[in-house]
JSON list of C-alpha atoms in Angstrom, two decimals:
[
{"chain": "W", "resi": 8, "resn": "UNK", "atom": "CA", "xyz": [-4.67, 20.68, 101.57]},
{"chain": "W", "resi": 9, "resn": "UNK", "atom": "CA", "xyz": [-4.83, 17.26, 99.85]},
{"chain": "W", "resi": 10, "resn": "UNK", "atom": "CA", "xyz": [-2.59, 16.52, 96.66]},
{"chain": "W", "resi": 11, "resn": "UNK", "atom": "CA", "xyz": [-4.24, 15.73, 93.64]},
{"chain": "W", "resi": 12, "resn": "UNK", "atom": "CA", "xyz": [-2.57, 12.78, 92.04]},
{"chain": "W", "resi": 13, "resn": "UNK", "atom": "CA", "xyz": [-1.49, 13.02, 88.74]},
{"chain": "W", "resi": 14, "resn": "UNK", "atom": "CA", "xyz": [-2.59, 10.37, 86.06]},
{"chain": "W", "resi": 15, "resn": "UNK", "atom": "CA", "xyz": [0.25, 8.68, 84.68]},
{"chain": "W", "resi": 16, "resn": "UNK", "atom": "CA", "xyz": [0.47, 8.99, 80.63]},
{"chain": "W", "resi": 17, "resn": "UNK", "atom": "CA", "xyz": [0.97, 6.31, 78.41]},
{"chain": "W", "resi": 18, "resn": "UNK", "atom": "CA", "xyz": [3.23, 6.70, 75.49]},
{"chain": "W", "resi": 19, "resn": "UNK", "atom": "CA", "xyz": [0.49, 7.55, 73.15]},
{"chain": "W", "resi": 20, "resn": "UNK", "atom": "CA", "xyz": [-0.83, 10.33, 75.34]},
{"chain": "W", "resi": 21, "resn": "UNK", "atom": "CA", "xyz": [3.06, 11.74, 75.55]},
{"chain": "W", "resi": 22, "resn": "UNK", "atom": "CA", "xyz": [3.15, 11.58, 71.52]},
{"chain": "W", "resi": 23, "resn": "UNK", "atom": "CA", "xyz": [0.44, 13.77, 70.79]},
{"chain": "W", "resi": 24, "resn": "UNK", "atom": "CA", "xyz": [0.92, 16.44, 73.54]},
{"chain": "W", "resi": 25, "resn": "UNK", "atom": "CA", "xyz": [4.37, 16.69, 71.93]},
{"chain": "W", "resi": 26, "resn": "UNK", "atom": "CA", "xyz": [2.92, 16.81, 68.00]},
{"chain": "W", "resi": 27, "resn": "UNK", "atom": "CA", "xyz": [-0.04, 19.50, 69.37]},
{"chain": "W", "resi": 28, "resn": "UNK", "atom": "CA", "xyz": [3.14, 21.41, 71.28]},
{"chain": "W", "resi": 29, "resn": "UNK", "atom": "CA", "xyz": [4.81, 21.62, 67.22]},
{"chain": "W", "resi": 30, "resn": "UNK", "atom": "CA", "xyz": [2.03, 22.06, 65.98]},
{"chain": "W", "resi": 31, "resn": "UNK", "atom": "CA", "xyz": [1.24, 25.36, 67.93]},
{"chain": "W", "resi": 32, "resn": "UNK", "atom": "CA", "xyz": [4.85, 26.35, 67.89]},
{"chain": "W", "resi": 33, "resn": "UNK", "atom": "CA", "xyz": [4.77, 26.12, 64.40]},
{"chain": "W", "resi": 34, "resn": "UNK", "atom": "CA", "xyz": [1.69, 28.28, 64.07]},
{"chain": "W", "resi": 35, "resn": "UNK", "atom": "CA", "xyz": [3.31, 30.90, 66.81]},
{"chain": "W", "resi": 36, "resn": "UNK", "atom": "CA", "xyz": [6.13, 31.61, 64.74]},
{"chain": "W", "resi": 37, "resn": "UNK", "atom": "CA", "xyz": [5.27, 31.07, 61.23]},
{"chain": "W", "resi": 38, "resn": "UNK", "atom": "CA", "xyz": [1.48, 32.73, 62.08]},
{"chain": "W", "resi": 39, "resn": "UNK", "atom": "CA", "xyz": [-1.66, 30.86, 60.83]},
{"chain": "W", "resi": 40, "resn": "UNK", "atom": "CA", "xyz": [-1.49, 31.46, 56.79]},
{"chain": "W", "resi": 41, "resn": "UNK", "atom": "CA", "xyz": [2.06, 30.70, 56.77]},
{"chain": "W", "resi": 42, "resn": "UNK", "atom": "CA", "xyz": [1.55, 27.18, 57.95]},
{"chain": "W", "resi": 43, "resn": "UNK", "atom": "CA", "xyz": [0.86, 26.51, 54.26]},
{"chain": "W", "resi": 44, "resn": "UNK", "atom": "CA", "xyz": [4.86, 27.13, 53.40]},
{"chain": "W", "resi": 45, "resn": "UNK", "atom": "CA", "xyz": [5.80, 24.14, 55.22]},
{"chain": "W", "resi": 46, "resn": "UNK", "atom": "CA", "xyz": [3.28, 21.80, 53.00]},
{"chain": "W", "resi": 47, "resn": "UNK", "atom": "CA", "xyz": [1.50, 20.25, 55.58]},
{"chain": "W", "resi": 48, "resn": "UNK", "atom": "CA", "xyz": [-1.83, 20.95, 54.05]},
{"chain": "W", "resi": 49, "resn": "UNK", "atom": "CA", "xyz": [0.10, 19.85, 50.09]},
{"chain": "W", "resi": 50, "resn": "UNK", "atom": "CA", "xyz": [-3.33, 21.25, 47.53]},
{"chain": "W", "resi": 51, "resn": "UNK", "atom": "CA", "xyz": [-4.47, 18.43, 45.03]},
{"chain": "W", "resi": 52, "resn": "UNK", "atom": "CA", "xyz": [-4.72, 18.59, 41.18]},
{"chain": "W", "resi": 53, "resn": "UNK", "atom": "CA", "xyz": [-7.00, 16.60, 39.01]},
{"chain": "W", "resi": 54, "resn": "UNK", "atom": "CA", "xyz": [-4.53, 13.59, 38.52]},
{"chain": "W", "resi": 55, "resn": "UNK", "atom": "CA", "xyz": [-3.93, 13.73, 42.26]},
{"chain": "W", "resi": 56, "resn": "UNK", "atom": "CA", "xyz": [-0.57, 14.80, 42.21]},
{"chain": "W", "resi": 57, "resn": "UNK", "atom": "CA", "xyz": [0.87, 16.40, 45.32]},
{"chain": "W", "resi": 58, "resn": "UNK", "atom": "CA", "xyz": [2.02, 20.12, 43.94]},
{"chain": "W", "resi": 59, "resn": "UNK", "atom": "CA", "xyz": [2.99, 23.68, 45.97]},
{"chain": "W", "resi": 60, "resn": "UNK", "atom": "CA", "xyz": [1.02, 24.89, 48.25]},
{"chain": "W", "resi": 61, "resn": "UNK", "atom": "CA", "xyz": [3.51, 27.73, 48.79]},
{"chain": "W", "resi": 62, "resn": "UNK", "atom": "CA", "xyz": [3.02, 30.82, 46.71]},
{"chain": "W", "resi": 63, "resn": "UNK", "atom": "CA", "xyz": [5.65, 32.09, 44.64]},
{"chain": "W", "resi": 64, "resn": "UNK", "atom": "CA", "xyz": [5.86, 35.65, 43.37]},
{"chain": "W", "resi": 65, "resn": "UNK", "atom": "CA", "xyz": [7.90, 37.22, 40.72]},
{"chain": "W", "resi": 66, "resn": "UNK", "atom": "CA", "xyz": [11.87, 37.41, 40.89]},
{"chain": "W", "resi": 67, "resn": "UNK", "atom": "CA", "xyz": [11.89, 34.47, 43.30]},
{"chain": "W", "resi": 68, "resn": "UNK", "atom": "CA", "xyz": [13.90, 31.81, 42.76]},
{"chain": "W", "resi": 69, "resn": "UNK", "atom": "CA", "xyz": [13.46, 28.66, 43.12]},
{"chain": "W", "resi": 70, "resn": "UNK", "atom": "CA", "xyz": [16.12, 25.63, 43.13]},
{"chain": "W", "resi": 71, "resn": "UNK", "atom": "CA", "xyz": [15.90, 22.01, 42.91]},
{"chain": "W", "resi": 72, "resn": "UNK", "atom": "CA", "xyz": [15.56, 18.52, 41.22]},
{"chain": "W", "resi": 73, "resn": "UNK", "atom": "CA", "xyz": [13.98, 17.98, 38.26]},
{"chain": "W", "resi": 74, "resn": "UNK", "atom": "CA", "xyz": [11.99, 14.93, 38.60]},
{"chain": "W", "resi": 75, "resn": "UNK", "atom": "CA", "xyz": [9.56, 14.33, 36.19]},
{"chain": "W", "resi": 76, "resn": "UNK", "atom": "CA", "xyz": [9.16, 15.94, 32.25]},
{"chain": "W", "resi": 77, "resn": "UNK", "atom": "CA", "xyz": [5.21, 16.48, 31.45]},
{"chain": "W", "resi": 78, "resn": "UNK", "atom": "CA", "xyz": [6.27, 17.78, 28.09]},
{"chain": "W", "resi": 79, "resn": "UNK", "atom": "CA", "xyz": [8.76, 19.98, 26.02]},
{"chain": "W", "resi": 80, "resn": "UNK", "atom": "CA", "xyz": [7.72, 23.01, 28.27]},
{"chain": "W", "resi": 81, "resn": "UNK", "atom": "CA", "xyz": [6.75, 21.67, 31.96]},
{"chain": "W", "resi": 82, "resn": "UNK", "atom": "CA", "xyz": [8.50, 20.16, 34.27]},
{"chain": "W", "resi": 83, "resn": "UNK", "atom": "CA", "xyz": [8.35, 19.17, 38.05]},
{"chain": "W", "resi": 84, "resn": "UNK", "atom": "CA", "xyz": [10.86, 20.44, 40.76]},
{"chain": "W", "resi": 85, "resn": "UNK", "atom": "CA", "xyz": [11.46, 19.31, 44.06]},
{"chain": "W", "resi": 86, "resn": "UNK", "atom": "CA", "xyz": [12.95, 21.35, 46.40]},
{"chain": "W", "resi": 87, "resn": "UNK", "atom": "CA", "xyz": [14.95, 20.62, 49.37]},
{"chain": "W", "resi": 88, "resn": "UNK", "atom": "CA", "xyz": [11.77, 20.42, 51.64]},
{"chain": "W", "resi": 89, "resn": "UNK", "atom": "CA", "xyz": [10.20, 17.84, 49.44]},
{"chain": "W", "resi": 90, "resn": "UNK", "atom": "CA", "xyz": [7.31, 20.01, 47.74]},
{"chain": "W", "resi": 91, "resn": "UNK", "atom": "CA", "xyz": [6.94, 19.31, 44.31]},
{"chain": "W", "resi": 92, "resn": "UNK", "atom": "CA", "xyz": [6.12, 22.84, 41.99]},
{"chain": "W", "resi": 93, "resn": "UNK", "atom": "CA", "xyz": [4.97, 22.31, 38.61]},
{"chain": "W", "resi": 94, "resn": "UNK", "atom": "CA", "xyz": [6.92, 24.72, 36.53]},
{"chain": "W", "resi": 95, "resn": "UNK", "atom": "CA", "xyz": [5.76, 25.93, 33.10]},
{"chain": "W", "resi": 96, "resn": "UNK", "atom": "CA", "xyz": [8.91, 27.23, 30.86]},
{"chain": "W", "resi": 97, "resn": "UNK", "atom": "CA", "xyz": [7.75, 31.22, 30.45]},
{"chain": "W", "resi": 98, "resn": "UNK", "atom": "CA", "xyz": [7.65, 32.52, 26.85]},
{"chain": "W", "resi": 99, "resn": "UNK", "atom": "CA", "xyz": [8.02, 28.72, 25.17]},
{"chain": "W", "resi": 100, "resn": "UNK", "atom": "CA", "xyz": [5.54, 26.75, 23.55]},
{"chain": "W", "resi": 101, "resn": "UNK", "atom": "CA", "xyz": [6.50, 22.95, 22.63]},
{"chain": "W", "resi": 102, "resn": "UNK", "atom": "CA", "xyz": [4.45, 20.80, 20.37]},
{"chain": "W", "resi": 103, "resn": "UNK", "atom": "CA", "xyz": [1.93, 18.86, 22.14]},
{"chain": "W", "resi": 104, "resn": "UNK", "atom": "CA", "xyz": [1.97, 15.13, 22.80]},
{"chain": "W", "resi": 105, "resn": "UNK", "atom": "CA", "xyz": [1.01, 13.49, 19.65]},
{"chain": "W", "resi": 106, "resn": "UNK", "atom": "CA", "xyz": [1.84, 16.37, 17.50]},
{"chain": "W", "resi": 107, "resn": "UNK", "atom": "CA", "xyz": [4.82, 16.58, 15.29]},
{"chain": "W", "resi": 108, "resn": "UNK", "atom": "CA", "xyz": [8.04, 17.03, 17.38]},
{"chain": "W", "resi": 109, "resn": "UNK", "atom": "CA", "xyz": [5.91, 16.56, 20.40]},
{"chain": "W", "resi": 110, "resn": "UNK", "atom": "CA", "xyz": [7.58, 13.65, 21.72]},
{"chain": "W", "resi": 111, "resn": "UNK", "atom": "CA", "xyz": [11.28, 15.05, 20.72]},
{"chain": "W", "resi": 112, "resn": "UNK", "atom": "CA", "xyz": [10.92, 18.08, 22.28]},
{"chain": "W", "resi": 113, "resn": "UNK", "atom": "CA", "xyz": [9.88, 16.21, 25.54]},
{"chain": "W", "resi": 114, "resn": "UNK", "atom": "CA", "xyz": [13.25, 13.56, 25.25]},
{"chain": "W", "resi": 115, "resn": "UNK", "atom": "CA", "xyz": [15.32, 17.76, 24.88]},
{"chain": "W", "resi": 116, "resn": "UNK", "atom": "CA", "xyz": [14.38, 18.73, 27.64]},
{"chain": "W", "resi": 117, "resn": "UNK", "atom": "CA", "xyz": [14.48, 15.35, 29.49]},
{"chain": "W", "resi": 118, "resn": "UNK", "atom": "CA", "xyz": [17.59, 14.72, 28.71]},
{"chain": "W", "resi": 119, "resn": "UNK", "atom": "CA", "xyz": [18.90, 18.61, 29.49]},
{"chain": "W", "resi": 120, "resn": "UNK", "atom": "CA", "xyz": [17.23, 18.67, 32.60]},
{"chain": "W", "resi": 121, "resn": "UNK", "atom": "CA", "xyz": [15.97, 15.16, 34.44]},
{"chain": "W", "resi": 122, "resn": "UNK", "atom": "CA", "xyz": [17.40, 14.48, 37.93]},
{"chain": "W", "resi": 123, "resn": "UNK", "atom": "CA", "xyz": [19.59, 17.65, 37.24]},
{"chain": "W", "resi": 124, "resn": "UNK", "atom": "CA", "xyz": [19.60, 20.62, 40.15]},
{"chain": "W", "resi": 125, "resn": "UNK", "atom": "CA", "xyz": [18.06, 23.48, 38.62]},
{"chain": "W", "resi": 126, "resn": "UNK", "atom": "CA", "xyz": [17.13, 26.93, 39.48]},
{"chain": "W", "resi": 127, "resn": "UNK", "atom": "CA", "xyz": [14.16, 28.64, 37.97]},
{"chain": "W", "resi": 128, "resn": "UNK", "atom": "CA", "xyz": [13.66, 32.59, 38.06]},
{"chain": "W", "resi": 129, "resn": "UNK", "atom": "CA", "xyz": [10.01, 32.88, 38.74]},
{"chain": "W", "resi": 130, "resn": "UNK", "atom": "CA", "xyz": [7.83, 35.19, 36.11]},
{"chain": "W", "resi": 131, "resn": "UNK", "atom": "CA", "xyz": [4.58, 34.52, 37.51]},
{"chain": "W", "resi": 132, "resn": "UNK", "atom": "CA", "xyz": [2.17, 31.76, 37.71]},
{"chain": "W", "resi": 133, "resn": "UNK", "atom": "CA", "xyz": [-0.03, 31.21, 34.51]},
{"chain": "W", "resi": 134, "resn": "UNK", "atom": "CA", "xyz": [-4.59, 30.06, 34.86]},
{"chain": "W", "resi": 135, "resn": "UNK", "atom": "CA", "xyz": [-3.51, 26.58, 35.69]},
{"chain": "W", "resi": 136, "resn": "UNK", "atom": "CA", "xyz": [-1.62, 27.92, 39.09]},
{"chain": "W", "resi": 137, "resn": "UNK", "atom": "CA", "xyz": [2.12, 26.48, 37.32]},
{"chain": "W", "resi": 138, "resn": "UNK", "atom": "CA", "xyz": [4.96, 28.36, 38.30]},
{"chain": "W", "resi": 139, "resn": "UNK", "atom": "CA", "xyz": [6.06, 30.35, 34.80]},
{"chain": "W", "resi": 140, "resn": "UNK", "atom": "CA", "xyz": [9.78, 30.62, 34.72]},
{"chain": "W", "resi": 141, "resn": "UNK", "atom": "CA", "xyz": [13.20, 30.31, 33.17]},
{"chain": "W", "resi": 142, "resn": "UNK", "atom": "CA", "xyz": [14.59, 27.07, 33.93]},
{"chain": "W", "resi": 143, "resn": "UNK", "atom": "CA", "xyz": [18.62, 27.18, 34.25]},
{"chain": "W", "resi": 144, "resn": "UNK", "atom": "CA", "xyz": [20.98, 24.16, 34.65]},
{"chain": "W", "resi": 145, "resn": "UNK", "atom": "CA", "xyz": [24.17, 25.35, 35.56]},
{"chain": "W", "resi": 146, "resn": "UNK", "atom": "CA", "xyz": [24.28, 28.25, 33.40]},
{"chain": "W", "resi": 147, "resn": "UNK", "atom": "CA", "xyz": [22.28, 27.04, 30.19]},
{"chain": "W", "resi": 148, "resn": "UNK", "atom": "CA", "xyz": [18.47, 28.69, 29.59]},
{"chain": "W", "resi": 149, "resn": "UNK", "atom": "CA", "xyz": [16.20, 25.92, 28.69]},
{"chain": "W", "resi": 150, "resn": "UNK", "atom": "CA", "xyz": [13.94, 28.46, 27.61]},
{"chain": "W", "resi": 151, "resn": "UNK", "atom": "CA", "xyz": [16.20, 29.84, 25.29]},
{"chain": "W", "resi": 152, "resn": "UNK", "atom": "CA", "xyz": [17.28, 26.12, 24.08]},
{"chain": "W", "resi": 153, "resn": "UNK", "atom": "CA", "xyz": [14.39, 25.12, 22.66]},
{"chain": "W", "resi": 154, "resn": "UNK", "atom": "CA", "xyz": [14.02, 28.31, 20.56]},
{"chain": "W", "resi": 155, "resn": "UNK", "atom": "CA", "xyz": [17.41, 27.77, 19.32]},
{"chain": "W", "resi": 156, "resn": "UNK", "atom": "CA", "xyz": [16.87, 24.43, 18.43]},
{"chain": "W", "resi": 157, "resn": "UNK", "atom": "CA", "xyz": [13.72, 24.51, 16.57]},
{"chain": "W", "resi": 158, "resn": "UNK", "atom": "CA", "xyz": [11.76, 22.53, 19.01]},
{"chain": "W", "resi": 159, "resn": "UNK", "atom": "CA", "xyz": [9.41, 26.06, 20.39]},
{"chain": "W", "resi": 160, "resn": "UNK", "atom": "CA", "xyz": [7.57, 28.51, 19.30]},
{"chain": "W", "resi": 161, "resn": "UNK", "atom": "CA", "xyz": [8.15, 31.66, 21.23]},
{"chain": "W", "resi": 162, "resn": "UNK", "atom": "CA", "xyz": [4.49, 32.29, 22.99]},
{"chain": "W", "resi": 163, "resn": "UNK", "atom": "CA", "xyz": [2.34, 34.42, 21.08]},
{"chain": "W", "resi": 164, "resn": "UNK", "atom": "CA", "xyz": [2.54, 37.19, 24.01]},
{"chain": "W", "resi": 165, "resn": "UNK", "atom": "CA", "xyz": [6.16, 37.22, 24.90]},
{"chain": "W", "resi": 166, "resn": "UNK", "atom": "CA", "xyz": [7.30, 40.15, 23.85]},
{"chain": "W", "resi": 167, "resn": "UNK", "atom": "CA", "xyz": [10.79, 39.16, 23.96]},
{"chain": "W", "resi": 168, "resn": "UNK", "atom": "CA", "xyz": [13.62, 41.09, 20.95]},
{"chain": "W", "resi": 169, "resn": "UNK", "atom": "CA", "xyz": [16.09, 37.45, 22.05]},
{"chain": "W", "resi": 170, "resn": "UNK", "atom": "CA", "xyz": [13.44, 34.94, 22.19]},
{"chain": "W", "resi": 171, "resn": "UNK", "atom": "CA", "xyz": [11.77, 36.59, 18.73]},
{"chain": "W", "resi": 172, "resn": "UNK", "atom": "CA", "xyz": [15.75, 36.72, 17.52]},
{"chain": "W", "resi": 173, "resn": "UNK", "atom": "CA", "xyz": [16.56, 32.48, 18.34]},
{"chain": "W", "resi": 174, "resn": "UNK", "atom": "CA", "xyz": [13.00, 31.35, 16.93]},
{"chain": "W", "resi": 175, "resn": "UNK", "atom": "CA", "xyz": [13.76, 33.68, 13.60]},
{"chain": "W", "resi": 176, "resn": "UNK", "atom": "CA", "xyz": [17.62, 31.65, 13.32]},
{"chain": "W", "resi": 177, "resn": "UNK", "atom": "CA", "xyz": [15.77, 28.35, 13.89]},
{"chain": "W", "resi": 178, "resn": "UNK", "atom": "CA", "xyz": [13.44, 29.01, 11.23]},
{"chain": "W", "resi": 179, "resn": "UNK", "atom": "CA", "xyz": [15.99, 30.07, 8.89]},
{"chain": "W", "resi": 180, "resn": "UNK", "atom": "CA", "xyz": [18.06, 27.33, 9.58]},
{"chain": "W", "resi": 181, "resn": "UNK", "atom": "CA", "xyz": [15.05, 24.90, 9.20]},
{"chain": "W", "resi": 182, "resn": "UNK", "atom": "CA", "xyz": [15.55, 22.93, 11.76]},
{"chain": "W", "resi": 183, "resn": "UNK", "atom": "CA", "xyz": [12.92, 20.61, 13.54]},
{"chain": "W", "resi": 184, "resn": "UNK", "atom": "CA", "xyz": [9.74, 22.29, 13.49]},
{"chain": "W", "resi": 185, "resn": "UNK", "atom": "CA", "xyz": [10.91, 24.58, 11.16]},
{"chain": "W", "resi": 186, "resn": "UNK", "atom": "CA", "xyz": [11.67, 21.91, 8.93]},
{"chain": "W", "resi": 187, "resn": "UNK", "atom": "CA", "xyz": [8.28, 21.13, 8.07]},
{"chain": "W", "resi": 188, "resn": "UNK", "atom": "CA", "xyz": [6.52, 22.92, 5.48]},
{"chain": "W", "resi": 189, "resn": "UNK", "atom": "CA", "xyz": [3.31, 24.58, 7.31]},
{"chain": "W", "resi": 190, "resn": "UNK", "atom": "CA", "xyz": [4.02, 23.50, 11.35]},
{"chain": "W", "resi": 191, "resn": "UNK", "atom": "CA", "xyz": [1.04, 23.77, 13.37]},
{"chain": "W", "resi": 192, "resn": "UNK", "atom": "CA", "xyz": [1.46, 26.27, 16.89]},
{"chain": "W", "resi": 193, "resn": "UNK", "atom": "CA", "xyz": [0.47, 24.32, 19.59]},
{"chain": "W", "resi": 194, "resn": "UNK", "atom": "CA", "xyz": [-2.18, 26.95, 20.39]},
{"chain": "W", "resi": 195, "resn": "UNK", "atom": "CA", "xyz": [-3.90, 25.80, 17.02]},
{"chain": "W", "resi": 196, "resn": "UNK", "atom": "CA", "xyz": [-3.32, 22.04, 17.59]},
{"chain": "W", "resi": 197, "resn": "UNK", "atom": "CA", "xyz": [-4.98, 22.28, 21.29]},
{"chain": "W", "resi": 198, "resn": "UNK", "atom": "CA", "xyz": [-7.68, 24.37, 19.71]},
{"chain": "W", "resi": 199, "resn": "UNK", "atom": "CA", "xyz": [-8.51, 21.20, 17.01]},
{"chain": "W", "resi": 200, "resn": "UNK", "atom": "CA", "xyz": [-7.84, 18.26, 19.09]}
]
């Protein structure tokens, strides 16, 4: 019986034998939809931004970084596998950019939160597939912050007695937007602009 000779393999040949061998390790034990947990296949929004590709269901949590501030209520995590979640504050609305206390409701939560480890407790994800949650640093709500310091509205659908209870002190203190005469909800401003 003659030997076959076996072709010699370069270095390149060696490399991707070895990536296909992850590659269908990784699909073995994780199984085929669960490949999308480990981001290699990161989804796309309209600006391009890399966000989750993991999905996230109520009472999880979710800990990280804080790395960028869109507004007063949305922020971007990273977590320690280096997928990005957009996370909407649940129950909070913030003025918009380039409405009253917009911009100084951004800067509150920048400077409460920004390159700060977090933990959200996930609520749900909202029509725009962003995480809804309750953003903690340490052992302060963010949520509840803004409330308290005139700088949200409590959403129109949170049914929430405390979140109903801080917006009603803000008011009556008149503080931020609460100073102003007749403030605009942000669900009116994005409706007219």
């Amino acid at each position: 019986m003659a030997k076959r000779k076996r072709k010699k393999q370069s270095g390149v040949e060696k490399n991707i034998r070895t990536i296909l061998a992850i590659i269908i390790a990784l699909v073995t034990v994780f199984g085929g939809s669960k490949i999308y947990d480990l981001d290699l296949f990161p989804t796309e929004t309209p600006d391009n931004k890399q966000t989750e590709a993991i999905i996230v269901k109520p009472n999880d949590k979710l800990n990280g970084k804080i790395i960028r501030i869109s507004d007063g209520d949305t922020v971007v995590l990273l977590d320690s596998l280096g997928t990005h979640h957009k996370i909407r504050l649940d129950g909070v609305d913030c003025p918009e950019t380039g409405q009253d206390f917009g911009t100084k409701a951004t800067n509150f939560t920048k400077d409460l939160c920004i390159d700060k480890h977090i933990t959200v407790d996930v609520v749900g994800t909202d029509q725009y597939q962003r995480i809804l949650g309750v953003v903690y640093v340490d052992d302060i709500n963010i949520n509840e912050e803004l409330l308290k310091n005139g700088l949200a509205w409590r959403y129109k659908y949170n049914k929430s007695p405390r979140y109903l209870e801080l917006e009603e002190d803000a008011r009556l203190r008149k503080i931020n937007i609460w100073s102003m005469k007749n403030p605009v909800a942000p669900w009116d401003f994005r409706k007219n602009n």
